[in-house]
Coordinates of C-alpha atoms in Angstrom, one line a residue:
M1 CA 0.0 0.0 0.0
V2 CA 1.2 3.5 -0.8
N3 CA 2.4 5.6 2.1
L4 CA 0.0 8.5 2.0
V5 CA 2.2 10.8 4.0
V6 CA 5.2 10.2 1.6
A7 CA 2.9 11.0 -1.3
L8 CA 1.5 14.1 0.4
R9 CA 5.1 15.3 1.2
S10 CA 6.1 14.7 -2.4
S11 CA 3.2 16.9 -3.5
M12 CA 4.3 19.6 -1.0
C13 CA 7.8 19.4 -2.4
M14 CA 6.4 20.0 -5.9
I15 CA 4.5 23.1 -4.7
V16 CA 7.7 24.5 -3.2
K17 CA 9.8 23.7 -6.3
S18 CA 7.2 25.4 -8.5
A19 CA 8.0 28.6 -6.7
G20 CA 11.7 28.3 -7.6
I21 CA 12.7 26.9 -4.2
V22 CA 15.1 23.9 -4.2
P23 CA 16.7 21.6 -1.7
Y24 CA 20.2 22.2 -0.5
T25 CA 22.3 21.0 2.5
V26 CA 24.7 23.3 4.4
E27 CA 27.5 21.9 6.6
T28 CA 27.8 24.4 9.5
E29 CA 30.6 22.5 11.1
P30 CA 32.0 18.9 10.8
G31 CA 29.2 16.6 11.9
T32 CA 26.4 19.1 11.6
N33 CA 24.3 19.5 8.4
I34 CA 21.3 21.7 8.0
H35 CA 18.9 20.8 5.1
F36 CA 17.2 23.8 3.5
W37 CA 14.7 24.7 0.8
L38 CA 16.0 27.9 -0.6
P39 CA 15.9 30.1 -3.8
K40 CA 17.3 28.4 -6.9
K41 CA 18.7 31.8 -8.0
T42 CA 20.4 34.4 -5.8
T43 CA 18.4 37.6 -5.7
D44 CA 18.4 40.9 -3.8
K45 CA 14.9 40.3 -2.4
P46 CA 14.6 40.6 1.4
A47 CA 15.1 37.2 3.1
V48 CA 12.5 35.4 5.2
L49 CA 13.4 32.4 7.3
L50 CA 10.5 30.0 8.0
I51 CA 11.1 27.8 11.0
H52 CA 8.8 24.8 11.6
G53 CA 7.4 23.3 14.8
F54 CA 7.7 19.9 16.5
A55 CA 5.3 17.6 14.6
G56 CA 6.6 18.3 11.1
D57 CA 9.5 19.4 9.0
G58 CA 10.0 22.5 6.9
V59 CA 8.2 21.7 3.7
M60 CA 5.2 20.0 5.5
T61 CA 4.8 23.1 7.7
W62 CA 5.3 25.9 5.2
A63 CA 4.5 24.7 1.7
L64 CA 1.2 26.7 1.7
Q65 CA 3.1 29.9 2.3
V66 CA 5.9 29.6 -0.2
R67 CA 4.2 30.7 -3.4
S68 CA 2.7 33.7 -1.7
L69 CA 6.0 34.8 -0.2
S70 CA 8.4 34.0 -3.0
K71 CA 6.9 36.7 -5.3
R72 CA 8.5 39.4 -3.1
Y73 CA 11.0 37.6 -0.8
S74 CA 13.8 35.2 -0.8
V75 CA 12.4 32.3 1.1
Y76 CA 14.6 30.0 3.2
I77 CA 13.0 26.9 4.8
P78 CA 15.3 24.8 7.1
D79 CA 14.7 21.5 8.7
L80 CA 15.7 21.9 12.3
L81 CA 18.2 19.4 13.7
F82 CA 16.8 15.9 13.9
F83 CA 13.9 16.8 11.6
G84 CA 13.9 16.0 7.9
K85 CA 17.4 15.6 6.7
S86 CA 19.1 17.8 9.3
Y87 CA 21.4 16.1 11.8
T88 CA 24.3 16.7 14.2
D89 CA 26.6 14.5 16.1
K90 CA 27.0 17.2 18.8
P91 CA 25.3 16.6 22.2
D92 CA 23.8 20.0 22.6
R93 CA 19.9 19.9 22.4
S94 CA 19.1 23.4 23.4
P95 CA 17.1 25.9 21.4
E96 CA 20.2 28.1 21.5
F97 CA 22.1 25.5 19.6
Q98 CA 19.4 25.2 17.0
A99 CA 19.5 29.0 16.6
E100 CA 23.2 29.2 16.3
C101 CA 23.3 26.5 13.6
L102 CA 20.6 28.3 11.6
V103 CA 22.5 31.6 11.8
K104 CA 25.8 29.9 10.8
A105 CA 24.0 28.4 7.8
M106 CA 22.5 31.7 6.7
R107 CA 25.9 33.3 6.9
I108 CA 27.4 30.6 4.8
L109 CA 24.6 31.2 2.3
G110 CA 25.6 34.8 2.2
V111 CA 22.4 36.2 3.9
K112 CA 23.2 39.2 6.0
T113 CA 19.8 40.1 7.4
F114 CA 16.4 38.3 7.4
V115 CA 13.1 38.1 9.1
P116 CA 12.6 34.8 11.1
V117 CA 9.0 33.5 11.0
G118 CA 8.6 30.9 13.7
F119 CA 5.8 28.5 14.5
S120 CA 5.5 26.7 17.9
Y121 CA 8.9 25.1 18.7
G122 CA 10.3 27.1 15.8
G123 CA 9.0 30.3 17.5
V124 CA 11.3 29.6 20.5
V125 CA 14.2 29.2 18.0
A126 CA 13.2 32.4 16.2
F127 CA 13.2 34.3 19.5
K128 CA 16.6 32.9 20.3
I129 CA 18.0 34.1 17.0
A130 CA 16.6 37.6 17.6
E131 CA 18.1 37.5 21.1
L132 CA 21.5 36.2 20.2
H133 CA 22.0 37.8 16.7
G134 CA 19.9 40.9 16.8
D135 CA 22.1 42.6 14.2
M136 CA 20.9 40.1 11.6
V137 CA 17.2 40.2 12.5
K138 CA 15.2 43.0 10.9
A139 CA 11.9 41.9 12.6
L140 CA 10.3 38.8 14.0
V141 CA 7.0 37.0 13.4
V142 CA 5.8 34.2 15.7
S143 CA 2.8 32.0 15.9
G144 CA 1.8 29.8 18.8
S145 CA 4.9 30.3 20.9
P146 CA 6.4 32.4 23.8
P147 CA 10.1 33.1 23.9
V148 CA 10.6 30.4 26.5
M149 CA 8.3 27.5 27.4
T150 CA 7.1 25.7 30.5
D151 CA 5.2 22.5 30.7
S152 CA 2.2 24.1 32.4
N153 CA 0.2 24.3 29.2
V154 CA 0.8 20.6 28.6
N155 CA 0.0 19.5 32.1
R156 CA -3.5 20.6 31.7
F157 CA -4.1 18.0 29.1
G158 CA -3.5 15.3 31.8
F159 CA -0.2 13.9 30.6
S160 CA 2.8 13.4 32.8
S161 CA 5.3 14.1 30.1
I162 CA 5.5 16.6 27.2
S163 CA 6.8 13.8 25.1
D164 CA 3.5 11.9 25.5
V165 CA 1.8 14.8 23.7
L166 CA 4.4 16.0 21.1
L167 CA 5.9 12.6 20.4
P168 CA 3.0 10.2 20.1
K169 CA 3.7 6.6 19.7
T170 CA 0.2 5.4 18.8
V171 CA -2.6 6.3 16.5
N172 CA -4.7 7.4 19.4
G173 CA -1.9 9.6 20.6
L174 CA -1.6 11.2 17.2
K175 CA -5.3 11.7 17.1
F176 CA -5.2 13.6 20.4
L177 CA -2.3 15.8 19.2
L178 CA -4.2 16.7 16.1
S179 CA -7.4 17.3 18.0
V180 CA -5.7 19.9 20.2
A181 CA -3.6 21.4 17.4
M182 CA -6.5 22.1 15.0
H183 CA -9.6 24.2 15.4
K184 CA -11.8 21.9 13.2
R185 CA -11.5 18.3 14.0
I186 CA -11.2 16.0 11.0
W187 CA -11.8 12.3 10.9
L188 CA -9.1 10.2 9.5
P189 CA -8.8 6.4 9.3
S190 CA -6.0 4.7 11.1
W191 CA -3.8 3.8 8.2
P192 CA -2.7 7.4 7.1
L193 CA -2.1 8.2 10.8
K194 CA 0.2 5.1 11.0
D195 CA 2.0 6.4 7.9
Y196 CA 2.4 9.8 9.6
L197 CA 3.9 8.2 12.7
K198 CA 6.3 6.2 10.7
T199 CA 7.3 9.0 8.3
M200 CA 7.4 12.1 10.4
F201 CA 8.4 11.0 13.9
T202 CA 11.9 9.8 13.3
N203 CA 14.9 10.4 15.7
R204 CA 12.7 9.9 18.7
K205 CA 15.5 9.7 21.2
E206 CA 17.0 13.0 20.0
R207 CA 13.7 14.7 19.8
A208 CA 12.8 13.7 23.4
E209 CA 16.1 15.3 24.4
L210 CA 15.2 18.4 22.5
L211 CA 12.0 18.6 24.6
E212 CA 13.9 18.1 27.8
A213 CA 16.1 21.0 26.9
L214 CA 13.2 23.2 25.8
F215 CA 11.0 23.4 28.9
L216 CA 12.3 25.7 31.6
S217 CA 11.1 26.3 35.1
D218 CA 10.4 30.0 34.7
G219 CA 8.4 30.9 31.6
N220 CA 7.9 34.5 32.7
T221 CA 11.5 35.6 32.4
F222 CA 12.9 36.3 28.9
A223 CA 15.1 38.7 27.1
S224 CA 14.0 42.1 25.8
F225 CA 13.8 42.5 22.1
P226 CA 14.6 45.8 20.2
Q227 CA 13.1 44.5 16.9
K228 CA 9.5 44.8 15.8
I229 CA 7.7 41.6 16.7
H230 CA 4.4 40.5 15.2
L231 CA 2.3 37.8 16.8
L232 CA 0.0 35.9 14.3
W233 CA -2.2 33.7 16.5
G234 CA -5.1 31.3 15.9
E235 CA -8.1 32.4 17.9
N236 CA -8.7 28.8 19.0
D237 CA -5.1 27.8 19.8
Q238 CA -5.4 25.2 22.6
F239 CA -1.7 25.2 23.5
F240 CA -1.4 28.9 23.9
S241 CA -4.7 30.7 23.9
H242 CA -5.3 34.1 22.3
E243 CA -5.6 35.5 25.8
F244 CA -2.1 34.2 26.5
A245 CA -1.0 35.9 23.3
K246 CA -2.5 39.2 24.4
D247 CA -0.7 39.0 27.7
L248 CA 2.5 38.0 25.9
R249 CA 2.2 41.1 23.6
I250 CA 2.1 43.3 26.7
K251 CA 5.1 41.6 28.2
L252 CA 7.1 41.9 25.0
G253 CA 6.5 45.7 24.9
E254 CA 5.5 48.5 22.6
M255 CA 7.4 47.2 19.6
T256 CA 5.1 44.2 19.5
S257 CA 1.9 44.0 17.5
M258 CA -0.6 41.2 17.2
E259 CA -3.4 39.8 15.0
I260 CA -5.8 37.1 15.9
I261 CA -7.0 34.8 13.1
K262 CA -10.5 33.5 13.5
N263 CA -11.4 29.9 13.1
G264 CA -7.7 28.9 13.4
G265 CA -6.1 26.7 16.0
H266 CA -2.4 26.1 16.8
L267 CA -1.8 25.0 13.2
V268 CA -3.2 28.3 12.0
Q269 CA -0.9 28.6 8.9
L270 CA -2.2 25.3 7.6
E271 CA -5.8 25.8 8.6
R272 CA -6.2 29.4 7.4
P273 CA -3.4 29.8 4.8
F274 CA -4.9 32.5 2.8
V275 CA -5.6 34.7 5.8
Y276 CA -2.3 33.9 7.4
N277 CA -0.4 34.7 4.1
K278 CA -2.2 38.0 3.7
L279 CA -1.4 39.2 7.2
L280 CA 2.2 37.9 7.0
N281 CA 2.8 39.7 3.8
K282 CA 1.3 42.9 5.1
F283 CA 3.6 42.9 8.1
L284 CA 6.7 42.0 6.1
A285 CA 6.0 44.8 3.7
S286 CA 5.8 47.2 6.6
V287 CA 9.4 46.3 7.8
E288 CA 11.1 46.0 4.4
N289 CA 13.0 49.3 4.7
L290 CA 14.2 48.8 8.3

């Protein structure tokens, strides 16, 4: 039987390639490779770095944004370490290390400044890039993520471990993850969910270590950011509610703006791609000349 997720991912790759975005691997140091989807031709367009979350890789997360963005921007889509084809033999599992590897890769690619757009776990990495390499970050867009995370939002789902939620081992576990990640629940038979578990949840040991390094004890303490920050949030996000986002905007300060997307959950860029793309393009246009 055909693996439906492999077929779906192939379709997503075709969408990305049709926008002039091609796969490429960057060695940031011996033993560390970052796989990208990036512009086939070098241009002087402003650069945008799309950083995925924990349950997918770059192309599965951002394929529906690429064609809209590539008309005006140079789009870079990495696979984070231990996702897709990115890997390291280094022991560091922190978001800081993920951020440093992406920055090294962008420098190797000749990109001097860019706007990180981070979703969920990728939002934490995006915030880290802005914190550690503010000279390269023109502005920042984040969906479904604070700068640092605690496990309090996951504990309310009744699980003892964050890995039980974000690294499901069974079809029922994946069904639960999708039910809390999406605004509209969709019914799927078991076999494509089994395909998704097999195809998308590789490197389980390393990803569990990433989660251990991610969740900190104090989620109320984080760096200040001089850049403009835009929060694009699903109104029905069950991991981080829109009320949480409103409070976060206040904590981040006057340089932070926010837009709530109706009928969107945590996976807002996949559930409401046309609205998400319109709002993202609007914000990116407003910071082009910074």
